[in-house]
Amino acid sequence: MSLMKKLFAAAAMTAAVFAMPASAADMKIALVVKSLGNGFFDAAHKGALEAAEEIGGVEVIYTGPTSATAEGQIEIVNSLIAQQVDAIAISANDPDALVPALKKAMSRGIKVVSWDSGVAPEGRQVHLNPSDTDLIGETIIKLAADYLPEGGDVAILSASSTATNQNAWIEAAKKVLPEKFPDINLVATVYGDDDAVKSTNEAKGLIASYPDLKAIIAPTTVGVVAAAQVVTDEDLIGKINVTGLALPSEFKQFIDNGASQAVALWNPIDLGYSAVYLAHDLATGATAEPGATLSIGRVGEVTLDDTNAAAMAPPFQFDKSNIEEFSKIY
Ligand code: RAM
């Protein structure tokens, strides 16, 4: 081989080696969820696999702790760093506790996206909210208020007390209460940790403590099912309306039996799909900076705000008229 040819061959090989993570070959994207065994995250996983299939050459590592804790997620992030994944897309159990581990990941060249439940800006490159936070905050109160023309006592059954997403929605809800819903009286906020047993006990506690309770608002797909089951079991259908954010496939039975009038949610499949798309965008060289527009494949594109965050789409409302149709999808 002539010297020239050898040089060309060497250059071609170097290019091939450098191109590898970006080429279809072997990109590993970890989808880290708050906890395993949650139908919402299973639906997001489905979307993640769809994105991987569509992009090609992407392996999705679906993982999360057995209970929704930051400690469990930190261990997982450390093991993903050791596995040298290309990107981590995480729905965080705490905005701050994950930061050191995720910073370490980024220092090793791993791209980090938070989605659903965010990490503080220094711990990730991009955050994808499902919808606008203020809109969700107002929506969860309106869902209760729509069926309480006279107003009354309501309580919130949340996920974990450190969950970034639920805390942001609850804060947004409290902000609009006095002006837009003056007759709605928020008596308590309790935390079921996205655990069926704890959520059930917290719902029972609310009912025992507040005899005039008219609605339980659960902005978590785990809590809302637990609360509706308690209302059903305690023969309180028609007295307490359960509402919040629910996965239609899990919740249809409680619209059918009247424990709930209506609930809302965005498309969780699209959310998991979009999270993987964003992780792939970054791992193939897209720059995360305020004003940047990034592709989320068939879902469209997002423009990053001044904290490198963006929102996917507005939520849908589900009631007797449409929950059957949506329950077949997610
Ligand atoms: C639960 C989780 C998740 C949240 C949904 C609405 O599944 O807490 O983070 O987005 O509810």
mmCIF file of C-alpha atoms and ligand atoms in Angstrom:
data_model
loop_
_atom_site.group_PDB
_atom_site.id
_atom_site.type_symbol
_atom_site.label_atom_id
_atom_site.label_comp_id
_atom_site.label_asym_id
_atom_site.label_seq_id
_atom_site.Cartn_x
_atom_site.Cartn_y
_atom_site.Cartn_z
ATOM 1 C CA MET A 1 0.000 0.000 0.000
ATOM 2 C CA SER A 2 1.369 3.419 -0.889
ATOM 3 C CA LEU A 3 1.997 5.881 1.928
ATOM 4 C CA MET A 4 -0.873 8.011 0.665
ATOM 5 C CA LYS A 5 -3.269 5.059 0.705
ATOM 6 C CA LYS A 6 -2.109 4.092 4.203
ATOM 7 C CA LEU A 7 -2.780 7.612 5.418
ATOM 8 C CA PHE A 8 -6.244 7.576 3.886
ATOM 9 C CA ALA A 9 -6.998 4.190 5.440
ATOM 10 C CA ALA A 10 -5.829 5.396 8.857
ATOM 11 C CA ALA A 11 -7.897 8.567 8.564
ATOM 12 C CA ALA A 12 -10.953 6.568 7.541
ATOM 13 C CA MET A 13 -10.535 4.271 10.540
ATOM 14 C CA THR A 14 -10.155 7.166 12.940
ATOM 15 C CA ALA A 15 -13.284 8.752 11.521
ATOM 16 C CA ALA A 16 -15.144 5.463 11.941
ATOM 17 C CA VAL A 17 -14.047 5.152 15.562
ATOM 18 C CA PHE A 18 -15.023 8.733 16.399
ATOM 19 C CA ALA A 19 -18.316 8.429 14.586
ATOM 20 C CA MET A 20 -19.341 5.325 16.479
ATOM 21 C CA PRO A 21 -21.473 6.706 19.325
ATOM 22 C CA ALA A 22 -23.295 8.941 16.874
ATOM 23 C CA SER A 23 -23.744 6.269 14.254
ATOM 24 C CA ALA A 24 -26.440 3.650 14.485
ATOM 25 C CA ALA A 25 -24.128 1.130 16.151
ATOM 26 C CA ASP A 26 -24.378 1.146 19.895
ATOM 27 C CA MET A 27 -25.897 4.079 21.696
ATOM 28 C CA LYS A 28 -27.113 3.258 25.190
ATOM 29 C CA ILE A 29 -29.783 5.513 26.664
ATOM 30 C CA ALA A 30 -30.926 4.811 30.216
ATOM 31 C CA LEU A 31 -34.509 5.674 31.103
ATOM 32 C CA VAL A 32 -34.454 6.030 34.895
ATOM 33 C CA VAL A 33 -37.903 6.180 36.491
ATOM 34 C CA LYS A 34 -39.077 7.164 39.976
ATOM 35 C CA SER A 35 -39.929 3.556 40.790
ATOM 36 C CA LEU A 36 -40.614 0.290 38.994
ATOM 37 C CA GLY A 37 -44.090 -1.224 38.881
ATOM 38 C CA ASN A 38 -45.816 2.084 38.073
ATOM 39 C CA GLY A 39 -48.085 1.824 35.001
ATOM 40 C CA PHE A 40 -47.357 5.441 34.055
ATOM 41 C CA PHE A 41 -43.659 4.662 33.678
ATOM 42 C CA ASP A 42 -44.383 1.389 31.904
ATOM 43 C CA ALA A 43 -46.269 3.457 29.303
ATOM 44 C CA ALA A 44 -43.315 5.878 29.065
ATOM 45 C CA HIS A 45 -41.031 2.875 28.540
ATOM 46 C CA LYS A 46 -43.208 1.801 25.626
ATOM 47 C CA GLY A 47 -42.678 5.214 24.032
ATOM 48 C CA ALA A 48 -38.949 5.056 24.739
ATOM 49 C CA LEU A 49 -38.712 1.759 22.863
ATOM 50 C CA GLU A 50 -40.702 3.256 19.992
ATOM 51 C CA ALA A 51 -38.218 6.144 19.726
ATOM 52 C CA ALA A 52 -35.243 3.760 19.884
ATOM 53 C CA GLU A 53 -36.710 1.620 17.127
ATOM 54 C CA GLU A 54 -37.432 4.638 14.966
ATOM 55 C CA ILE A 55 -33.975 6.187 15.454
ATOM 56 C CA GLY A 56 -32.196 2.843 15.029
ATOM 57 C CA GLY A 57 -29.172 1.460 16.856
ATOM 58 C CA VAL A 58 -30.295 2.760 20.235
ATOM 59 C CA GLU A 59 -30.554 0.466 23.224
ATOM 60 C CA VAL A 60 -32.907 1.617 25.988
ATOM 61 C CA ILE A 61 -31.971 0.555 29.504
ATOM 62 C CA TYR A 62 -35.167 0.824 31.542
ATOM 63 C CA THR A 63 -34.415 1.043 35.242
ATOM 64 C CA GLY A 64 -35.503 2.497 38.576
ATOM 65 C CA PRO A 65 -35.601 1.697 42.278
ATOM 66 C CA THR A 66 -38.314 -0.497 43.811
ATOM 67 C CA SER A 67 -39.572 2.420 45.890
ATOM 68 C CA ALA A 68 -39.595 6.079 44.864
ATOM 69 C CA THR A 69 -36.494 7.346 46.661
ATOM 70 C CA ALA A 70 -33.560 9.521 45.615
ATOM 71 C CA GLU A 71 -31.132 7.129 47.366
ATOM 72 C CA GLY A 72 -32.224 4.272 45.132
ATOM 73 C CA GLN A 73 -31.815 6.460 42.046
ATOM 74 C CA ILE A 74 -28.326 7.621 43.087
ATOM 75 C CA GLU A 75 -27.146 4.005 43.235
ATOM 76 C CA ILE A 76 -28.599 3.401 39.793
ATOM 77 C CA VAL A 77 -26.952 6.507 38.312
ATOM 78 C CA ASN A 78 -23.581 5.412 39.700
ATOM 79 C CA SER A 79 -23.943 2.005 38.111
ATOM 80 C CA LEU A 80 -24.947 3.592 34.786
ATOM 81 C CA ILE A 81 -21.788 5.717 34.930
ATOM 82 C CA ALA A 82 -19.758 2.521 35.438
ATOM 83 C CA GLN A 83 -21.570 0.969 32.441
ATOM 84 C CA GLN A 84 -20.575 4.013 30.363
ATOM 85 C CA VAL A 85 -24.004 4.670 28.941
ATOM 86 C CA ASP A 86 -24.230 7.501 26.414
ATOM 87 C CA ALA A 87 -27.158 9.298 28.045
ATOM 88 C CA ILE A 88 -29.371 9.229 31.118
ATOM 89 C CA ALA A 89 -32.987 10.384 30.961
ATOM 90 C CA ILE A 90 -34.310 10.565 34.515
ATOM 91 C CA SER A 91 -37.606 11.314 36.259
ATOM 92 C CA ALA A 92 -36.186 12.389 39.598
ATOM 93 C CA ASN A 93 -37.412 11.677 43.117
ATOM 94 C CA ASP A 94 -35.696 14.826 44.384
ATOM 95 C CA PRO A 95 -34.501 17.966 42.563
ATOM 96 C CA ASP A 96 -31.245 18.335 44.521
ATOM 97 C CA ALA A 97 -30.175 14.955 45.919
ATOM 98 C CA LEU A 98 -29.390 13.577 42.456
ATOM 99 C CA VAL A 99 -27.243 16.540 41.400
ATOM 100 C CA PRO A 100 -23.795 15.293 42.544
ATOM 101 C CA ALA A 101 -24.211 11.863 40.892
ATOM 102 C CA LEU A 102 -25.556 13.400 37.682
ATOM 103 C CA LYS A 103 -22.772 16.000 37.633
ATOM 104 C CA LYS A 104 -20.308 13.140 37.828
ATOM 105 C CA ALA A 105 -22.097 11.493 34.881
ATOM 106 C CA MET A 106 -21.861 14.693 32.840
ATOM 107 C CA SER A 107 -18.168 15.088 33.706
ATOM 108 C CA ARG A 108 -17.644 11.655 32.121
ATOM 109 C CA GLY A 109 -19.327 12.803 28.915
ATOM 110 C CA ILE A 110 -22.721 11.245 29.619
ATOM 111 C CA LYS A 111 -25.594 13.453 28.453
ATOM 112 C CA VAL A 112 -28.274 14.040 31.084
ATOM 113 C CA VAL A 113 -31.923 14.874 30.496
ATOM 114 C CA SER A 114 -34.540 15.050 33.217
ATOM 115 C CA TRP A 115 -38.145 14.483 32.188
ATOM 116 C CA ASP A 116 -41.475 14.309 34.035
ATOM 117 C CA SER A 117 -39.938 15.154 37.423
ATOM 118 C CA GLY A 118 -36.996 17.509 37.112
ATOM 119 C CA VAL A 119 -33.484 17.828 38.449
ATOM 120 C CA ALA A 120 -32.074 21.264 39.386
ATOM 121 C CA PRO A 121 -30.476 22.928 36.315
ATOM 122 C CA GLU A 122 -26.890 22.201 37.446
ATOM 123 C CA GLY A 123 -27.635 18.459 37.455
ATOM 124 C CA ARG A 124 -28.897 18.110 33.885
ATOM 125 C CA GLN A 125 -28.525 19.606 30.431
ATOM 126 C CA VAL A 126 -32.212 19.704 29.521
ATOM 127 C CA HIS A 127 -35.507 19.203 31.351
ATOM 128 C CA LEU A 128 -38.690 18.129 29.616
ATOM 129 C CA ASN A 129 -41.930 18.927 31.406
ATOM 130 C CA PRO A 130 -44.990 17.016 30.222
ATOM 131 C CA SER A 131 -47.035 20.251 30.059
ATOM 132 C CA ASP A 132 -46.854 23.786 31.321
ATOM 133 C CA THR A 133 -46.579 23.633 35.143
ATOM 134 C CA ASP A 134 -49.058 26.467 35.811
ATOM 135 C CA LEU A 135 -51.568 24.874 33.468
ATOM 136 C CA ILE A 136 -51.383 21.539 35.327
ATOM 137 C CA GLY A 137 -51.660 23.317 38.689
ATOM 138 C CA GLU A 138 -54.807 25.099 37.594
ATOM 139 C CA THR A 139 -56.200 22.010 35.873
ATOM 140 C CA ILE A 140 -56.089 19.830 38.990
ATOM 141 C CA ILE A 141 -58.051 22.396 41.004
ATOM 142 C CA LYS A 142 -60.509 23.039 38.190
ATOM 143 C CA LEU A 143 -61.189 19.308 37.899
ATOM 144 C CA ALA A 144 -62.469 19.409 41.490
ATOM 145 C CA ALA A 145 -64.113 22.841 41.282
ATOM 146 C CA ASP A 146 -66.122 21.958 38.145
ATOM 147 C CA TYR A 147 -68.140 19.501 40.250
ATOM 148 C CA LEU A 148 -68.405 21.682 43.365
ATOM 149 C CA PRO A 149 -70.624 24.624 42.354
ATOM 150 C CA GLU A 150 -71.014 25.595 46.011
ATOM 151 C CA GLY A 151 -67.340 25.100 46.804
ATOM 152 C CA GLY A 152 -66.129 23.109 49.813
ATOM 153 C CA ASP A 153 -63.249 21.277 51.431
ATOM 154 C CA VAL A 154 -60.724 19.494 49.234
ATOM 155 C CA ALA A 155 -57.431 17.760 50.052
ATOM 156 C CA ILE A 156 -54.415 16.795 48.004
ATOM 157 C CA LEU A 157 -52.929 13.293 48.052
ATOM 158 C CA SER A 158 -49.521 13.652 46.429
ATOM 159 C CA ALA A 159 -46.629 11.335 45.571
ATOM 160 C CA SER A 160 -43.402 11.719 47.601
ATOM 161 C CA SER A 161 -42.806 14.928 49.525
ATOM 162 C CA THR A 162 -39.625 15.617 47.508
ATOM 163 C CA ALA A 163 -41.049 14.911 44.014
ATOM 164 C CA THR A 164 -40.164 17.915 41.855
ATOM 165 C CA ASN A 165 -43.148 17.616 39.544
ATOM 166 C CA GLN A 166 -45.936 17.186 42.124
ATOM 167 C CA ASN A 167 -44.460 19.922 44.330
ATOM 168 C CA ALA A 168 -44.371 22.334 41.403
ATOM 169 C CA TRP A 169 -47.975 21.534 40.433
ATOM 170 C CA ILE A 170 -49.190 21.900 44.023
ATOM 171 C CA GLU A 171 -47.425 25.251 44.333
ATOM 172 C CA ALA A 172 -49.019 26.395 41.070
ATOM 173 C CA ALA A 173 -52.417 25.161 42.281
ATOM 174 C CA LYS A 174 -52.123 27.076 45.552
ATOM 175 C CA LYS A 175 -51.225 30.222 43.619
ATOM 176 C CA VAL A 176 -54.477 30.256 41.623
ATOM 177 C CA LEU A 177 -56.771 29.157 44.457
ATOM 178 C CA PRO A 178 -57.559 32.468 46.191
ATOM 179 C CA GLU A 179 -58.333 34.412 43.057
ATOM 180 C CA LYS A 180 -59.814 31.861 40.668
ATOM 181 C CA PHE A 181 -61.386 29.365 43.103
ATOM 182 C CA PRO A 182 -62.260 31.369 46.247
ATOM 183 C CA ASP A 183 -64.859 28.804 47.408
ATOM 184 C CA ILE A 184 -62.478 25.869 47.256
ATOM 185 C CA ASN A 185 -60.917 25.279 50.642
ATOM 186 C CA LEU A 186 -57.692 23.243 50.539
ATOM 187 C CA VAL A 187 -57.571 21.630 53.989
ATOM 188 C CA ALA A 188 -54.503 19.359 53.719
ATOM 189 C CA THR A 189 -51.753 17.950 51.529
ATOM 190 C CA VAL A 190 -50.508 14.442 52.323
ATOM 191 C CA TYR A 191 -47.954 12.164 50.666
ATOM 192 C CA GLY A 192 -48.480 8.568 49.534
ATOM 193 C CA ASP A 193 -44.987 8.186 48.008
ATOM 194 C CA ASP A 194 -46.391 6.591 44.824
ATOM 195 C CA ASP A 195 -46.846 3.484 46.937
ATOM 196 C CA ALA A 196 -50.262 1.810 46.807
ATOM 197 C CA VAL A 197 -50.370 0.886 50.504
ATOM 198 C CA LYS A 198 -49.143 4.235 51.827
ATOM 199 C CA SER A 199 -51.460 6.104 49.425
ATOM 200 C CA THR A 200 -54.417 4.019 50.608
ATOM 201 C CA ASN A 201 -53.628 4.757 54.254
ATOM 202 C CA GLU A 202 -53.188 8.468 53.564
ATOM 203 C CA ALA A 203 -56.521 8.603 51.721
ATOM 204 C CA LYS A 204 -58.246 6.867 54.648
ATOM 205 C CA GLY A 205 -56.582 9.329 57.029
ATOM 206 C CA LEU A 206 -57.889 12.318 55.074
ATOM 207 C CA ILE A 207 -61.431 10.942 55.103
ATOM 208 C CA ALA A 208 -61.273 10.285 58.852
ATOM 209 C CA SER A 209 -59.795 13.707 59.655
ATOM 210 C CA TYR A 210 -62.011 15.873 57.430
ATOM 211 C CA PRO A 211 -65.676 14.831 57.654
ATOM 212 C CA ASP A 212 -66.760 17.573 55.231
ATOM 213 C CA LEU A 213 -64.283 16.589 52.552
ATOM 214 C CA LYS A 214 -65.861 16.955 49.077
ATOM 215 C CA ALA A 215 -62.932 16.010 46.850
ATOM 216 C CA ILE A 216 -59.551 14.324 46.950
ATOM 217 C CA ILE A 217 -57.161 15.653 44.330
ATOM 218 C CA ALA A 218 -54.311 13.228 43.588
ATOM 219 C CA PRO A 219 -51.817 14.575 41.027
ATOM 220 C CA THR A 220 -50.254 11.115 40.777
ATOM 221 C CA THR A 221 -51.481 8.092 38.853
ATOM 222 C CA VAL A 222 -50.712 5.837 41.843
ATOM 223 C CA GLY A 223 -52.415 8.019 44.458
ATOM 224 C CA VAL A 224 -55.527 8.662 42.388
ATOM 225 C CA VAL A 225 -56.265 4.932 42.020
ATOM 226 C CA ALA A 226 -55.714 4.323 45.748
ATOM 227 C CA ALA A 227 -58.018 7.215 46.709
ATOM 228 C CA ALA A 228 -60.768 6.105 44.309
ATOM 229 C CA GLN A 229 -60.573 2.563 45.666
ATOM 230 C CA VAL A 230 -60.931 3.842 49.243
ATOM 231 C CA VAL A 231 -63.927 6.008 48.301
ATOM 232 C CA THR A 232 -65.481 2.984 46.581
ATOM 233 C CA ASP A 233 -64.788 0.622 49.500
ATOM 234 C CA GLU A 234 -66.073 3.084 52.100
ATOM 235 C CA ASP A 235 -69.338 3.687 50.170
ATOM 236 C CA LEU A 236 -68.534 7.340 49.672
ATOM 237 C CA ILE A 237 -69.313 7.521 45.952
ATOM 238 C CA GLY A 238 -71.351 10.684 45.383
ATOM 239 C CA LYS A 239 -70.033 12.226 48.606
ATOM 240 C CA ILE A 240 -66.333 12.518 47.777
ATOM 241 C CA ASN A 241 -65.203 13.047 44.193
ATOM 242 C CA VAL A 242 -61.727 11.725 43.434
ATOM 243 C CA THR A 243 -59.801 13.562 40.764
ATOM 244 C CA GLY A 244 -56.314 14.464 39.612
ATOM 245 C CA LEU A 245 -53.903 12.901 37.125
ATOM 246 C CA ALA A 246 -54.797 9.361 36.111
ATOM 247 C CA LEU A 247 -53.824 6.748 33.569
ATOM 248 C CA PRO A 248 -57.086 5.917 31.731
ATOM 249 C CA SER A 249 -56.331 2.165 31.548
ATOM 250 C CA GLU A 250 -55.985 1.972 35.344
ATOM 251 C CA PHE A 251 -58.694 4.496 36.190
ATOM 252 C CA LYS A 252 -61.597 3.732 33.836
ATOM 253 C CA GLN A 253 -63.336 1.586 36.488
ATOM 254 C CA PHE A 254 -63.622 4.617 38.797
ATOM 255 C CA ILE A 255 -65.182 6.819 36.136
ATOM 256 C CA ASP A 256 -67.539 3.935 35.406
ATOM 257 C CA ASN A 257 -68.562 3.468 39.066
ATOM 258 C CA GLY A 258 -68.864 7.204 39.757
ATOM 259 C CA ALA A 259 -66.020 7.514 42.309
ATOM 260 C CA SER A 260 -64.640 10.115 39.908
ATOM 261 C CA GLN A 261 -66.252 12.555 37.501
ATOM 262 C CA ALA A 262 -63.168 13.431 35.492
ATOM 263 C CA VAL A 263 -59.372 13.306 35.535
ATOM 264 C CA ALA A 264 -56.575 14.520 33.266
ATOM 265 C CA LEU A 265 -53.195 13.430 31.895
ATOM 266 C CA TRP A 266 -50.871 13.965 28.967
ATOM 267 C CA ASN A 267 -49.772 11.067 26.763
ATOM 268 C CA PRO A 268 -47.165 9.111 28.794
ATOM 269 C CA ILE A 269 -46.057 7.117 25.742
ATOM 270 C CA ASP A 270 -45.226 10.351 23.930
ATOM 271 C CA LEU A 271 -43.387 11.596 27.027
ATOM 272 C CA GLY A 272 -41.051 8.582 27.182
ATOM 273 C CA TYR A 273 -40.601 8.786 23.419
ATOM 274 C CA SER A 274 -39.704 12.485 23.620
ATOM 275 C CA ALA A 275 -37.266 11.967 26.520
ATOM 276 C CA VAL A 276 -35.307 9.412 24.505
ATOM 277 C CA TYR A 277 -35.383 11.669 21.471
ATOM 278 C CA LEU A 278 -33.909 14.559 23.458
ATOM 279 C CA ALA A 279 -31.237 12.315 24.978
ATOM 280 C CA HIS A 280 -30.345 11.143 21.472
ATOM 281 C CA ASP A 281 -30.281 14.738 20.170
ATOM 282 C CA LEU A 282 -27.722 15.662 22.847
ATOM 283 C CA ALA A 283 -25.667 12.495 22.417
ATOM 284 C CA THR A 284 -25.358 13.217 18.705
ATOM 285 C CA GLY A 285 -24.102 16.744 19.225
ATOM 286 C CA ALA A 286 -27.116 19.039 19.667
ATOM 287 C CA THR A 287 -26.330 21.974 21.939
ATOM 288 C CA ALA A 288 -28.522 22.592 24.956
ATOM 289 C CA GLU A 289 -28.816 26.335 25.421
ATOM 290 C CA PRO A 290 -31.629 28.806 25.980
ATOM 291 C CA GLY A 291 -33.528 29.402 22.747
ATOM 292 C CA ALA A 292 -32.291 26.191 21.100
ATOM 293 C CA THR A 293 -34.900 24.165 19.235
ATOM 294 C CA LEU A 294 -34.587 20.396 19.599
ATOM 295 C CA SER A 295 -36.410 17.636 17.771
ATOM 296 C CA ILE A 296 -38.740 15.266 19.605
ATOM 297 C CA GLY A 297 -39.411 13.195 16.496
ATOM 298 C CA ARG A 298 -43.047 12.568 15.579
ATOM 299 C CA VAL A 299 -44.154 14.635 18.624
ATOM 300 C CA GLY A 300 -42.625 17.769 17.062
ATOM 301 C CA GLU A 301 -39.970 20.014 18.516
ATOM 302 C CA VAL A 302 -39.341 21.990 21.689
ATOM 303 C CA THR A 303 -37.621 25.311 22.311
ATOM 304 C CA LEU A 304 -35.598 25.558 25.511
ATOM 305 C CA ASP A 305 -36.391 28.363 27.949
ATOM 306 C CA ASP A 306 -33.796 30.254 29.976
ATOM 307 C CA THR A 307 -33.295 27.264 32.293
ATOM 308 C CA ASN A 308 -32.991 24.817 29.364
ATOM 309 C CA ALA A 309 -36.464 23.453 30.123
ATOM 310 C CA ALA A 310 -39.370 22.887 27.760
ATOM 311 C CA ALA A 311 -42.897 21.464 27.859
ATOM 312 C CA MET A 312 -44.329 18.760 25.605
ATOM 313 C CA ALA A 313 -48.079 19.315 25.199
ATOM 314 C CA PRO A 314 -51.267 20.281 27.072
ATOM 315 C CA PRO A 315 -53.058 17.572 29.103
ATOM 316 C CA PHE A 316 -56.239 15.793 27.988
ATOM 317 C CA GLN A 317 -59.308 15.535 30.185
ATOM 318 C CA PHE A 318 -61.011 12.159 30.587
ATOM 319 C CA ASP A 319 -64.580 11.534 31.651
ATOM 320 C CA LYS A 320 -67.441 9.161 30.801
ATOM 321 C CA SER A 321 -67.463 10.396 27.205
ATOM 322 C CA ASN A 322 -63.920 9.377 26.268
ATOM 323 C CA ILE A 323 -62.121 7.322 28.925
ATOM 324 C CA GLU A 324 -63.004 4.034 27.251
ATOM 325 C CA GLU A 325 -61.261 5.077 24.048
ATOM 326 C CA PHE A 326 -58.122 6.336 25.839
ATOM 327 C CA SER A 327 -57.981 3.332 28.195
ATOM 328 C CA LYS A 328 -57.128 1.175 25.192
ATOM 329 C CA ILE A 329 -54.060 3.280 24.440
ATOM 330 C CA TYR A 330 -52.464 3.955 27.855
HETATM 331 C C1 RAM B 1 -47.093 9.182 38.888
HETATM 332 C C2 RAM B 1 -45.696 9.731 39.002
HETATM 333 C C3 RAM B 1 -45.309 10.591 37.827
HETATM 334 C C4 RAM B 1 -46.397 11.582 37.499
HETATM 335 C C5 RAM B 1 -47.699 10.878 37.270
HETATM 336 C C6 RAM B 1 -48.834 11.840 36.967
HETATM 337 O O1 RAM B 1 -47.104 8.093 38.014
HETATM 338 O O2 RAM B 1 -45.607 10.455 40.193
HETATM 339 O O3 RAM B 1 -44.115 11.257 38.118
HETATM 340 O O4 RAM B 1 -46.079 12.364 36.375
HETATM 341 O O5 RAM B 1 -48.030 10.148 38.454
#
